[in-house]
Every structure is written in structure tokens, then in C-alpha cells.
Amino acid sequence: SQTIHQWPATLVQPVGSPLSLECTVEGTSNPNLYWYRQAAGRGLQLLFYSVGIGQISSEVPQNLSASRPQDRQFILSSKKLLLSDSGFYLCAWSTGSGELFFGEGSRLTVL
Amino acid sequence: GQNIDQPTEMTATEGAIVQINCTYQTSGFNGLFWYQQHAGEAPTFLSYNVLDGLEEKGRFSSFLSRSKGYSYLLLKELQMKDSASYLCAPWGNTGFQKLVFGTGTRLLVSP
């Protein structure tokens, strides 16, 4: 069966520090991968998606970047965090024909 | 682009029935997803409608009208554990499964 893991689960970082959130999927090949962000009390905002290794599409220009170094690995990064980067980050995968499967989420607080 | 409209918040009592509406405008249309998200957790899949009409799945049913750009989620015999946000997500025909979510409807079930 397929599983998705993301980490860390919780992160507290100072403004201006770097960020790296990692997500891996097991049990499937060539998944579509996604990063979403949910600010407190807000809806899910699609940040990045990827259809294959090295292929990244950005939805919203911002202080973040994403990479897909391996088929089932998706990384969200920032060189210098802003206060507005605080939120609940969710990785997800799909086969492209229906349901999205979400990871457990990573809660980032930027102070 | 996509426009998705849902009520921000709804309240109901245990044992009651509640209907959560969603209207959408999207470029092309493949189908519509409903997800449930408890506070602090990742969304979980509830339903996916492709054809017009009502689809029932236990206490939850989802309705779709493609011509009207309208869907609703019907929750029967409400339980306290149904207190959560309910996210409407039309799947637009972008050539790629890029799921954009509405801001969600926060449902509070009281005793």
C-alpha cells in the first residue's frame, strides 16, 4: 500500500533562517507531488506541484522553492524565512486520475 | 482560473442534518471533490462527483450539478466528531490534476 511521510512535524524558526521540509512517498511510482500551505484560519493554498523528477511548477511567487531530486521525494525550501511563512504545510501525492493523499503536515512558526 | 464559494461557518446540533453548499467557476471541469479537515490535521477524502446527481455514502452524500456549477455536501445524523472544516475542490481541466481548494466551511456541531 502507498504511504506518504513528511517531516519535521513541528518547527519553530527565527526570521531570516533557512527552511527545509521533506516529503517522501512509498508504494507507488511517478506520483504527482504537491506542496500546500494553510495559514491560520485560512484555506489551502497550492504552492508547488511536480509531475516528475526535476519538474517543478510554482503557483504563487513567494519566498519559497521546491525540488524533486528523486521520483518519490519532494522538498520545500527557503533561504530566509519571513514571518508570513508561518503556517501548516502539507505535502500530497496523486496518480493524476483522482484523489489527493496528504501527509501528516508540518507546522511552521516563524518568530 | 477558478472561483470557489462556500459559507465560512455553519452550526448545527447533534442528530440534525446539515447541507454545505459550494458554487464554482472553473476552466473546464472534470469533477468535484469534498474533503474533511479536522483542526490541526491533514484533509481526508470524502467524495468525488463526476456526473450530475446525488451520491450517497453512509451518513454523507454529495450532489453535483455541472450545468449550474453547484455542489453540496449533505451530512445526516450529525455527531460531535463531524465538527471540522469541509473543503470543496473542483478539478478544472488544466491538463494536469491541479486541485485548488475553496476556503472551506467550518462546521460546529453542538450537543
mmCIF file of C-alpha atoms in Angstrom, chain A residues 23-104:
data_model
loop_
_atom_site.group_PDB
_atom_site.id
_atom_site.type_symbol
_atom_site.label_atom_id
_atom_site.label_comp_id
_atom_site.label_asym_id
_atom_site.label_seq_id
_atom_site.Cartn_x
_atom_site.Cartn_y
_atom_site.Cartn_z
ATOM 1 C CA CYS A 23 8.258 14.580 1.937
ATOM 2 C CA THR A 24 8.591 11.013 0.686
ATOM 3 C CA VAL A 25 6.073 8.666 -0.861
ATOM 4 C CA GLU A 26 6.312 4.879 -0.767
ATOM 5 C CA GLY A 27 4.497 2.180 -2.647
ATOM 6 C CA THR A 28 3.936 3.986 -5.931
ATOM 7 C CA SER A 29 5.952 5.178 -8.898
ATOM 8 C CA ASN A 30 5.977 8.503 -10.701
ATOM 9 C CA PRO A 31 3.387 10.187 -8.487
ATOM 10 C CA ASN A 32 2.263 13.772 -8.941
ATOM 11 C CA LEU A 33 3.520 15.656 -5.894
ATOM 12 C CA TYR A 34 2.220 18.825 -4.279
ATOM 13 C CA TRP A 35 3.041 21.310 -1.543
ATOM 14 C CA TYR A 36 0.159 23.231 0.030
ATOM 15 C CA ARG A 37 0.197 25.830 2.775
ATOM 16 C CA GLN A 38 -2.574 26.719 5.172
ATOM 17 C CA ALA A 39 -2.226 29.912 7.161
ATOM 18 C CA ALA A 40 -4.053 30.073 10.482
ATOM 19 C CA GLY A 41 -7.803 30.122 9.888
ATOM 20 C CA ARG A 42 -7.384 30.142 6.127
ATOM 21 C CA GLY A 43 -7.876 27.736 3.240
ATOM 22 C CA LEU A 44 -5.359 25.514 1.495
ATOM 23 C CA GLN A 45 -3.095 27.366 -0.898
ATOM 24 C CA LEU A 46 -1.312 25.371 -3.601
ATOM 25 C CA LEU A 47 2.374 26.341 -3.624
ATOM 26 C CA PHE A 48 4.135 23.904 -5.940
ATOM 27 C CA TYR A 49 3.422 20.768 -7.912
ATOM 28 C CA SER A 50 5.572 18.318 -9.782
ATOM 29 C CA VAL A 51 4.879 15.698 -12.453
ATOM 30 C CA GLY A 52 8.362 14.191 -12.447
ATOM 31 C CA ILE A 53 11.965 14.382 -11.276
ATOM 32 C CA GLY A 54 13.318 17.896 -11.611
ATOM 33 C CA GLN A 55 9.991 19.255 -12.882
ATOM 34 C CA ILE A 56 8.551 21.920 -10.606
ATOM 35 C CA SER A 57 5.683 24.301 -11.246
ATOM 36 C CA SER A 58 5.173 27.269 -8.960
ATOM 37 C CA GLU A 59 1.688 28.561 -8.323
ATOM 38 C CA VAL A 60 2.416 31.658 -6.295
ATOM 39 C CA PRO A 61 5.601 33.740 -6.436
ATOM 40 C CA GLN A 62 6.982 33.885 -2.928
ATOM 41 C CA ASN A 63 9.886 33.281 -0.627
ATOM 42 C CA LEU A 64 9.868 29.515 -1.111
ATOM 43 C CA SER A 65 11.223 26.989 -3.591
ATOM 44 C CA ALA A 66 10.702 23.292 -4.190
ATOM 45 C CA SER A 67 12.816 20.494 -5.579
ATOM 46 C CA ARG A 68 12.261 16.894 -6.582
ATOM 47 C CA PRO A 69 15.649 15.187 -6.574
ATOM 48 C CA GLN A 70 14.168 11.683 -6.697
ATOM 49 C CA ASP A 71 10.919 10.225 -8.026
ATOM 50 C CA ARG A 72 9.276 9.962 -4.617
ATOM 51 C CA GLN A 73 10.951 12.806 -2.776
ATOM 52 C CA PHE A 74 9.704 16.377 -2.657
ATOM 53 C CA ILE A 75 11.465 19.125 -0.714
ATOM 54 C CA LEU A 76 10.245 22.589 0.221
ATOM 55 C CA SER A 77 12.932 25.154 1.000
ATOM 56 C CA SER A 78 13.571 28.751 1.841
ATOM 57 C CA LYS A 79 16.852 30.624 2.163
ATOM 58 C CA LYS A 80 15.458 33.270 4.504
ATOM 59 C CA LEU A 81 12.160 32.821 6.297
ATOM 60 C CA LEU A 82 9.662 35.640 6.718
ATOM 61 C CA LEU A 83 7.043 35.987 9.432
ATOM 62 C CA SER A 84 4.392 35.449 6.758
ATOM 63 C CA ASP A 85 5.811 31.997 6.019
ATOM 64 C CA SER A 86 4.280 30.674 9.223
ATOM 65 C CA GLY A 87 1.595 28.076 8.614
ATOM 66 C CA PHE A 88 0.672 24.448 8.218
ATOM 67 C CA TYR A 89 2.474 22.883 5.260
ATOM 68 C CA LEU A 90 1.009 19.822 3.617
ATOM 69 C CA CYS A 91 2.613 17.507 1.110
ATOM 70 C CA ALA A 92 0.325 15.412 -1.071
ATOM 71 C CA TRP A 93 0.529 12.910 -3.902
ATOM 72 C CA SER A 94 -1.816 11.626 -6.560
ATOM 73 C CA THR A 95 -1.821 9.290 -9.513
ATOM 74 C CA GLY A 96 -3.273 12.054 -11.645
ATOM 75 C CA SER A 97 -6.656 10.445 -12.034
ATOM 76 C CA GLY A 98 -8.447 11.433 -8.854
ATOM 77 C CA GLU A 99 -7.894 11.589 -5.124
ATOM 78 C CA LEU A 100 -5.132 13.513 -3.394
ATOM 79 C CA PHE A 101 -3.425 11.786 -0.481
ATOM 80 C CA PHE A 102 -1.988 14.091 2.145
ATOM 81 C CA GLY A 103 0.908 13.738 4.538
ATOM 82 C CA GLU A 104 0.531 14.474 8.231
#
